[in-house]
PDB file of C-alpha atoms in Angstrom:
ATOM      1  CA  MET A 298       5.315   0.328 -16.559  1.00 90.00           C
ATOM      2  CA  ASN A 299       6.444   2.723 -13.844  1.00 95.00           C
ATOM      3  CA  LEU A 300       3.715   3.629 -11.368  1.00 97.00           C
ATOM      4  CA  VAL A 301       3.722   7.134  -9.921  1.00 97.00           C
ATOM      5  CA  ILE A 302       1.413   7.431  -6.912  1.00 98.00           C
ATOM      6  CA  ILE A 303      -0.144  10.828  -6.294  1.00 97.00           C
ATOM      7  CA  GLY A 304       0.004  11.420  -2.566  1.00 96.00           C
ATOM      8  CA  ALA A 305       2.513  10.347   0.058  1.00 94.00           C
ATOM      9  CA  GLY A 306       0.538   9.622   3.210  1.00 93.00           C
ATOM     10  CA  GLY A 307      -1.100   6.562   4.733  1.00 94.00           C
ATOM     11  CA  PHE A 308      -3.458   6.032   1.802  1.00 96.00           C
ATOM     12  CA  ALA A 309      -0.490   6.156  -0.579  1.00 96.00           C
ATOM     13  CA  ARG A 310       1.201   3.376   1.392  1.00 96.00           C
ATOM     14  CA  GLU A 311      -1.957   1.272   1.021  1.00 96.00           C
ATOM     15  CA  ILE A 312      -1.866   1.874  -2.726  1.00 97.00           C
ATOM     16  CA  PHE A 313       1.804   0.862  -2.841  1.00 96.00           C
ATOM     17  CA  ASP A 314       0.835  -2.483  -1.296  1.00 96.00           C
ATOM     18  CA  LEU A 315      -2.191  -2.924  -3.551  1.00 97.00           C
ATOM     19  CA  ALA A 316      -0.154  -2.162  -6.670  1.00 96.00           C
ATOM     20  CA  ASN A 317       2.444  -4.757  -5.761  1.00 94.00           C
ATOM     21  CA  VAL A 318      -0.248  -7.395  -5.227  1.00 95.00           C
ATOM     22  CA  CYS A 319      -1.777  -6.541  -8.596  1.00 93.00           C
ATOM     23  CA  TYR A 320       1.416  -6.227 -10.655  1.00 89.00           C
ATOM     24  CA  GLY A 321       4.311  -7.372  -8.482  1.00 75.00           C
ATOM     25  CA  ALA A 322       4.816 -10.560 -10.483  1.00 78.00           C
ATOM     26  CA  ASP A 323       5.387  -8.537 -13.664  1.00 82.00           C
ATOM     27  CA  GLU A 324       9.112  -7.956 -14.112  1.00 84.00           C
ATOM     28  CA  ASN A 325       8.330  -4.870 -16.197  1.00 89.00           C
ATOM     29  CA  PHE A 326       6.432  -3.203 -13.341  1.00 93.00           C
ATOM     30  CA  SER A 327       7.803  -0.982 -10.604  1.00 93.00           C
ATOM     31  CA  VAL A 328       6.555   1.716  -8.248  1.00 95.00           C
ATOM     32  CA  LYS A 329       8.659   4.656  -9.313  1.00 95.00           C
ATOM     33  CA  GLY A 330       7.719   6.899  -6.418  1.00 96.00           C
ATOM     34  CA  PHE A 331       5.252   9.419  -5.050  1.00 97.00           C
ATOM     35  CA  LEU A 332       4.143  12.967  -5.761  1.00 96.00           C
ATOM     36  CA  SER A 333       3.469  15.230  -2.793  1.00 94.00           C
ATOM     37  CA  ASP A 334       2.700  18.912  -2.384  1.00 89.00           C
ATOM     38  CA  GLY A 335       3.671  18.791   1.283  1.00 85.00           C
ATOM     39  CA  PRO A 336       6.363  17.252   3.508  1.00 82.00           C
ATOM     40  CA  SER A 337       6.462  13.467   3.742  1.00 87.00           C
ATOM     41  CA  SER A 338       8.630  10.937   5.557  1.00 87.00           C
ATOM     42  CA  ILE A 339       7.536   8.071   3.329  1.00 92.00           C
ATOM     43  CA  GLN A 340      11.028   7.425   1.924  1.00 88.00           C
ATOM     44  CA  GLU A 341      12.479   7.184   5.437  1.00 88.00           C
ATOM     45  CA  MET A 342       9.900   4.465   6.109  1.00 91.00           C
ATOM     46  CA  GLY A 343      11.426   2.287   3.399  1.00 91.00           C
ATOM     47  CA  TYR A 344       9.209   3.222   0.466  1.00 94.00           C
ATOM     48  CA  PRO A 345      10.278   4.679  -2.899  1.00 95.00           C
ATOM     49  CA  PRO A 346      11.099   8.404  -2.993  1.00 94.00           C
ATOM     50  CA  VAL A 347       8.952  11.487  -3.338  1.00 95.00           C
ATOM     51  CA  LEU A 348       9.750  12.503  -6.904  1.00 94.00           C
ATOM     52  CA  ASN A 349       8.331  16.022  -6.986  1.00 94.00           C
ATOM     53  CA  ASN A 350       5.144  17.960  -6.395  1.00 95.00           C
ATOM     54  CA  VAL A 351       2.167  17.325  -8.669  1.00 95.00           C
ATOM     55  CA  LYS A 352       2.348  20.576 -10.626  1.00 95.00           C
ATOM     56  CA  ASP A 353       6.064  20.428 -11.417  1.00 96.00           C
ATOM     57  CA  TYR A 354       6.432  16.728 -12.186  1.00 96.00           C
ATOM     58  CA  LYS A 355       7.432  16.040 -15.788  1.00 96.00           C
ATOM     59  CA  ILE A 356       5.914  12.856 -17.157  1.00 96.00           C
ATOM     60  CA  GLU A 357       8.428  10.387 -18.564  1.00 95.00           C
ATOM     61  CA  LYS A 358       8.044   7.469 -20.951  1.00 94.00           C
ATOM     62  CA  GLY A 359       6.520   4.461 -19.224  1.00 94.00           C
ATOM     63  CA  ASP A 360       4.877   6.466 -16.437  1.00 97.00           C
ATOM     64  CA  VAL A 361       1.382   5.535 -15.291  1.00 97.00           C
ATOM     65  CA  PHE A 362      -0.491   7.088 -12.391  1.00 98.00           C
ATOM     66  CA  PHE A 363      -2.843   6.357  -9.530  1.00 98.00           C
ATOM     67  CA  CYS A 364      -4.251   8.991  -7.171  1.00 98.00           C
ATOM     68  CA  ALA A 365      -4.014   8.075  -3.488  1.00 97.00           C
ATOM     69  CA  ILE A 366      -5.555  11.160  -1.916  1.00 96.00           C
ATOM     70  CA  GLY A 367      -8.510  10.625   0.393  1.00 94.00           C
ATOM     71  CA  ASN A 368      -9.823  14.194   0.322  1.00 95.00           C
ATOM     72  CA  LEU A 369     -12.132  14.133  -2.681  1.00 97.00           C
ATOM     73  CA  VAL A 370     -11.703  17.801  -3.599  1.00 96.00           C
ATOM     74  CA  ASP A 371      -7.924  17.390  -3.635  1.00 96.00           C
ATOM     75  CA  ARG A 372      -8.227  14.069  -5.471  1.00 97.00           C
ATOM     76  CA  LYS A 373     -10.072  15.773  -8.305  1.00 97.00           C
ATOM     77  CA  LYS A 374      -7.721  18.767  -8.368  1.00 97.00           C
ATOM     78  CA  THR A 375      -4.491  16.771  -8.499  1.00 97.00           C
ATOM     79  CA  THR A 376      -5.843  14.217 -10.942  1.00 97.00           C
ATOM     80  CA  GLU A 377      -6.878  16.953 -13.352  1.00 97.00           C
ATOM     81  CA  ILE A 378      -3.360  18.424 -13.273  1.00 96.00           C
ATOM     82  CA  ILE A 379      -1.912  15.095 -14.430  1.00 97.00           C
ATOM     83  CA  LEU A 380      -4.659  14.607 -17.013  1.00 97.00           C
ATOM     84  CA  GLU A 381      -3.842  18.019 -18.491  1.00 96.00           C
ATOM     85  CA  LYS A 382      -0.300  16.698 -19.020  1.00 95.00           C
ATOM     86  CA  ASN A 383      -1.748  13.656 -20.820  1.00 96.00           C
ATOM     87  CA  GLY A 384      -0.882  11.322 -17.965  1.00 96.00           C
ATOM     88  CA  LYS A 385      -2.346   7.808 -18.094  1.00 97.00           C
ATOM     89  CA  PHE A 386      -4.168   6.393 -15.063  1.00 98.00           C
ATOM     90  CA  ILE A 387      -4.516   2.679 -14.355  1.00 97.00           C
ATOM     91  CA  ASN A 388      -6.953   0.617 -12.310  1.00 97.00           C
ATOM     92  CA  LEU A 389      -5.787  -1.382  -9.300  1.00 97.00           C
ATOM     93  CA  ILE A 390      -8.107  -4.304  -8.543  1.00 97.00           C
ATOM     94  CA  HIS A 391      -7.197  -6.865  -5.904  1.00 97.00           C
ATOM     95  CA  PRO A 392      -7.446 -10.466  -7.188  1.00 96.00           C
ATOM     96  CA  THR A 393      -9.823 -11.444  -4.371  1.00 97.00           C
ATOM     97  CA  ALA A 394     -12.498  -9.040  -5.645  1.00 97.00           C
ATOM     98  CA  GLU A 395     -15.497 -10.805  -7.195  1.00 97.00           C
ATOM     99  CA  ILE A 396     -16.628  -8.815 -10.217  1.00 97.00           C
ATOM    100  CA  SER A 397     -19.445  -9.729 -12.585  1.00 98.00           C
ATOM    101  CA  PRO A 398     -18.519  -9.811 -16.287  1.00 98.00           C
ATOM    102  CA  SER A 399     -21.226  -7.187 -16.899  1.00 98.00           C
ATOM    103  CA  VAL A 400     -19.606  -4.587 -14.623  1.00 98.00           C
ATOM    104  CA  GLU A 401     -18.407  -1.364 -16.278  1.00 98.00           C
ATOM    105  CA  LEU A 402     -15.361   0.368 -14.803  1.00 98.00           C
ATOM    106  CA  GLY A 403     -13.855   3.735 -15.652  1.00 97.00           C
ATOM    107  CA  LYS A 404     -10.184   4.663 -15.206  1.00 97.00           C
ATOM    108  CA  GLY A 405      -8.108   5.316 -12.115  1.00 97.00           C
ATOM    109  CA  ILE A 406     -10.317   3.023 -10.029  1.00 98.00           C
ATOM    110  CA  GLY A 407      -9.130   1.104  -6.976  1.00 98.00           C
ATOM    111  CA  ILE A 408     -10.851  -1.975  -5.559  1.00 98.00           C
ATOM    112  CA  LYS A 409      -9.390  -3.686  -2.498  1.00 97.00           C
ATOM    113  CA  THR A 410      -9.796  -7.152  -0.971  1.00 97.00           C
ATOM    114  CA  PHE A 411     -13.019  -9.173  -0.930  1.00 98.00           C
ATOM    115  CA  CYS A 412     -15.257  -6.633  -2.645  1.00 98.00           C
ATOM    116  CA  VAL A 413     -18.293  -7.969  -4.528  1.00 98.00           C
ATOM    117  CA  LEU A 414     -19.648  -6.174  -7.595  1.00 98.00           C
ATOM    118  CA  ALA A 415     -22.871  -7.760  -8.854  1.00 98.00           C
ATOM    119  CA  SER A 416     -24.446  -7.675 -12.308  1.00 98.00           C
ATOM    120  CA  ASP A 417     -24.393  -4.421 -14.300  1.00 98.00           C
ATOM    121  CA  VAL A 418     -22.682  -2.286 -11.668  1.00 98.00           C
ATOM    122  CA  LYS A 419     -21.105   0.875 -13.095  1.00 98.00           C
ATOM    123  CA  ILE A 420     -18.232   2.769 -11.461  1.00 98.00           C
ATOM    124  CA  GLN A 421     -16.947   5.969 -13.000  1.00 98.00           C
ATOM    125  CA  ASP A 422     -13.413   7.387 -13.022  1.00 98.00           C
ATOM    126  CA  PHE A 423     -11.208   7.844  -9.948  1.00 98.00           C
ATOM    127  CA  SER A 424     -13.464   6.204  -7.375  1.00 98.00           C
ATOM    128  CA  PHE A 425     -12.129   3.846  -4.722  1.00 98.00           C
ATOM    129  CA  LEU A 426     -13.598   0.890  -2.853  1.00 98.00           C
ATOM    130  CA  GLN A 427     -11.943  -0.133   0.384  1.00 98.00           C
ATOM    131  CA  SER A 428     -12.068  -3.796   1.431  1.00 97.00           C
ATOM    132  CA  SER A 429     -15.260  -5.854   1.761  1.00 98.00           C
ATOM    133  CA  VAL A 430     -17.639  -3.481  -0.022  1.00 98.00           C
ATOM    134  CA  ILE A 431     -20.729  -5.108  -1.559  1.00 98.00           C
ATOM    135  CA  LEU A 432     -22.492  -3.490  -4.514  1.00 98.00           C
ATOM    136  CA  GLY A 433     -25.786  -5.076  -5.527  1.00 98.00           C
ATOM    137  CA  HIS A 434     -27.026  -5.321  -9.102  1.00 98.00           C
ATOM    138  CA  ASP A 435     -27.321  -2.117 -11.145  1.00 98.00           C
ATOM    139  CA  VAL A 436     -25.607   0.097  -8.570  1.00 98.00           C
ATOM    140  CA  GLN A 437     -24.015   3.212 -10.058  1.00 98.00           C
ATOM    141  CA  ILE A 438     -21.064   5.024  -8.484  1.00 98.00           C
ATOM    142  CA  GLY A 439     -20.011   8.407  -9.876  1.00 98.00           C
ATOM    143  CA  LYS A 440     -16.589  10.009 -10.255  1.00 98.00           C
ATOM    144  CA  TYR A 441     -14.155  10.747  -7.405  1.00 98.00           C
ATOM    145  CA  CYS A 442     -16.066   8.746  -4.789  1.00 98.00           C
ATOM    146  CA  GLN A 443     -14.703   7.020  -1.699  1.00 98.00           C
ATOM    147  CA  VAL A 444     -16.515   3.928  -0.397  1.00 98.00           C
ATOM    148  CA  ASN A 445     -15.065   2.589   2.823  1.00 98.00           C
ATOM    149  CA  SER A 446     -14.954  -0.936   4.226  1.00 97.00           C
ATOM    150  CA  PHE A 447     -18.009  -3.099   4.933  1.00 98.00           C
ATOM    151  CA  SER A 448     -20.450  -0.788   3.152  1.00 98.00           C
ATOM    152  CA  PHE A 449     -23.457  -2.432   1.496  1.00 98.00           C
ATOM    153  CA  PHE A 450     -25.508  -1.102  -1.412  1.00 98.00           C
ATOM    154  CA  ALA A 451     -28.745  -2.823  -2.359  1.00 98.00           C
ATOM    155  CA  GLY A 452     -29.778  -2.948  -6.009  1.00 97.00           C
ATOM    156  CA  HIS A 453     -30.234   0.162  -8.149  1.00 98.00           C
ATOM    157  CA  CYS A 454     -28.589   2.621  -5.731  1.00 98.00           C
ATOM    158  CA  LYS A 455     -27.247   5.664  -7.552  1.00 98.00           C
ATOM    159  CA  ILE A 456     -24.311   7.608  -6.121  1.00 98.00           C
ATOM    160  CA  GLY A 457     -23.266  10.992  -7.508  1.00 98.00           C
ATOM    161  CA  ASN A 458     -19.804  12.520  -7.862  1.00 98.00           C
ATOM    162  CA  GLN A 459     -17.370  13.246  -5.008  1.00 98.00           C
ATOM    163  CA  VAL A 460     -19.450  11.262  -2.512  1.00 98.00           C
ATOM    164  CA  ALA A 461     -17.954   9.748   0.647  1.00 98.00           C
ATOM    165  CA  ILE A 462     -19.598   6.604   2.028  1.00 98.00           C
ATOM    166  CA  ASN A 463     -18.010   5.749   5.351  1.00 98.00           C
ATOM    167  CA  ALA A 464     -17.354   2.326   6.844  1.00 98.00           C
ATOM    168  CA  GLY A 465     -20.265   0.047   7.583  1.00 98.00           C
ATOM    169  CA  ALA A 466     -22.912   2.178   5.878  1.00 98.00           C
ATOM    170  CA  LYS A 467     -25.924   0.380   4.428  1.00 98.00           C
ATOM    171  CA  LEU A 468     -28.132   1.731   1.644  1.00 98.00           C
ATOM    172  CA  ILE A 469     -31.526   0.218   0.878  1.00 97.00           C
ATOM    173  CA  GLN A 470     -32.673  -0.454  -2.683  1.00 97.00           C
ATOM    174  CA  ASN A 471     -33.059   2.477  -5.116  1.00 97.00           C
ATOM    175  CA  ILE A 472     -31.422   5.041  -2.816  1.00 97.00           C
ATOM    176  CA  LYS A 473     -29.940   8.118  -4.483  1.00 98.00           C
ATOM    177  CA  VAL A 474     -27.028  10.051  -2.961  1.00 98.00           C
ATOM    178  CA  ASP A 475     -26.390  13.364  -4.673  1.00 98.00           C
ATOM    179  CA  ASP A 476     -23.024  14.962  -5.489  1.00 98.00           C
ATOM    180  CA  GLN A 477     -20.595  15.910  -2.700  1.00 98.00           C
ATOM    181  CA  ALA A 478     -22.636  14.261   0.038  1.00 98.00           C
ATOM    182  CA  THR A 479     -21.261  12.258   2.966  1.00 98.00           C
ATOM    183  CA  VAL A 480     -22.778   9.208   4.637  1.00 98.00           C
ATOM    184  CA  GLY A 481     -21.470   8.705   8.166  1.00 98.00           C
ATOM    185  CA  ILE A 482     -19.949   5.544   9.576  1.00 98.00           C
ATOM    186  CA  GLY A 483     -22.445   2.766  10.264  1.00 97.00           C
ATOM    187  CA  SER A 484     -25.418   4.706   8.900  1.00 98.00           C
ATOM    188  CA  VAL A 485     -28.522   3.076   7.430  1.00 98.00           C
ATOM    189  CA  VAL A 486     -29.780   5.152   4.521  1.00 98.00           C
ATOM    190  CA  ILE A 487     -33.484   4.798   3.786  1.00 97.00           C
ATOM    191  CA  ARG A 488     -34.146   8.041   1.890  1.00 97.00           C
ATOM    192  CA  LYS A 489     -32.433  10.288  -0.649  1.00 97.00           C
ATOM    193  CA  VAL A 490     -29.323  12.178   0.493  1.00 98.00           C
ATOM    194  CA  LYS A 491     -29.242  15.695  -0.918  1.00 98.00           C
ATOM    195  CA  LYS A 492     -26.273  17.414  -2.527  1.00 98.00           C
ATOM    196  CA  GLY A 493     -23.527  18.546  -0.171  1.00 97.00           C
ATOM    197  CA  THR A 494     -25.169  17.238   2.993  1.00 98.00           C
ATOM    198  CA  THR A 495     -23.869  14.870   5.656  1.00 98.00           C
ATOM    199  CA  VAL A 496     -26.144  12.204   7.107  1.00 98.00           C
ATOM    200  CA  PHE A 497     -25.571   9.923  10.073  1.00 98.00           C
ATOM    201  CA  GLY A 498     -27.398   7.356  12.152  1.00 97.00           C
ATOM    202  CA  ASN A 499     -29.992   4.579  11.896  1.00 96.00           C
ATOM    203  CA  PRO A 500     -32.029   5.710  10.100  1.00 96.00           C
ATOM    204  CA  ALA A 501     -29.627   8.255   8.623  1.00 96.00           C
ATOM    205  CA  LYS A 502     -30.574  11.889   9.225  1.00 97.00           C
ATOM    206  CA  LYS A 503     -29.001  15.136   8.070  1.00 95.00           C
ATOM    207  CA  ILE A 504     -26.477  16.543  10.568  1.00 95.00           C
ATOM    208  CA  TYR A 505     -24.801  19.141   8.292  1.00 89.00           C
TER     209      TYR A 505
END
């Protein structure tokens, strides 16, 4: 299994580390390199090489992929290019994560250290949880979401697609966050967040 990481910035370096924690003991695993549509000095920093840009990369036998792009629009765009080439995406889940047996996970999902996923949580494809995220029972996370460290979701929260939840945010029970919304750092969400809006504060209020 040869992992190709989409992206070649700071997030990609985090994924390199996460992948080696998850699979580094497997002698058949290696990080083959990175795909980048822009300049990158990642190889000069001691990491594997940039192999090509996303569009022009030709998938080889044994390749698997993970998207390490923080911008959610670009994450979706680049992932879809690889999917159109029949590329296979894997999940990267840190061994310290506590995950209920009833949790349902899609593909291309990343979960970092000390996350807790309670009963019947559902996470759809290509979403990422940074460290120490807590998801209460029956929480649903859509596709292409980014949930940053120390966020807390009470039971039955429902998050749409391409949603960014920034560090330290807290969502009370049954909250709904619609597609393409952003919850600012440290916010306390007590009411629905509408599509495409940005909320911030305690209690969280629309700022964009």
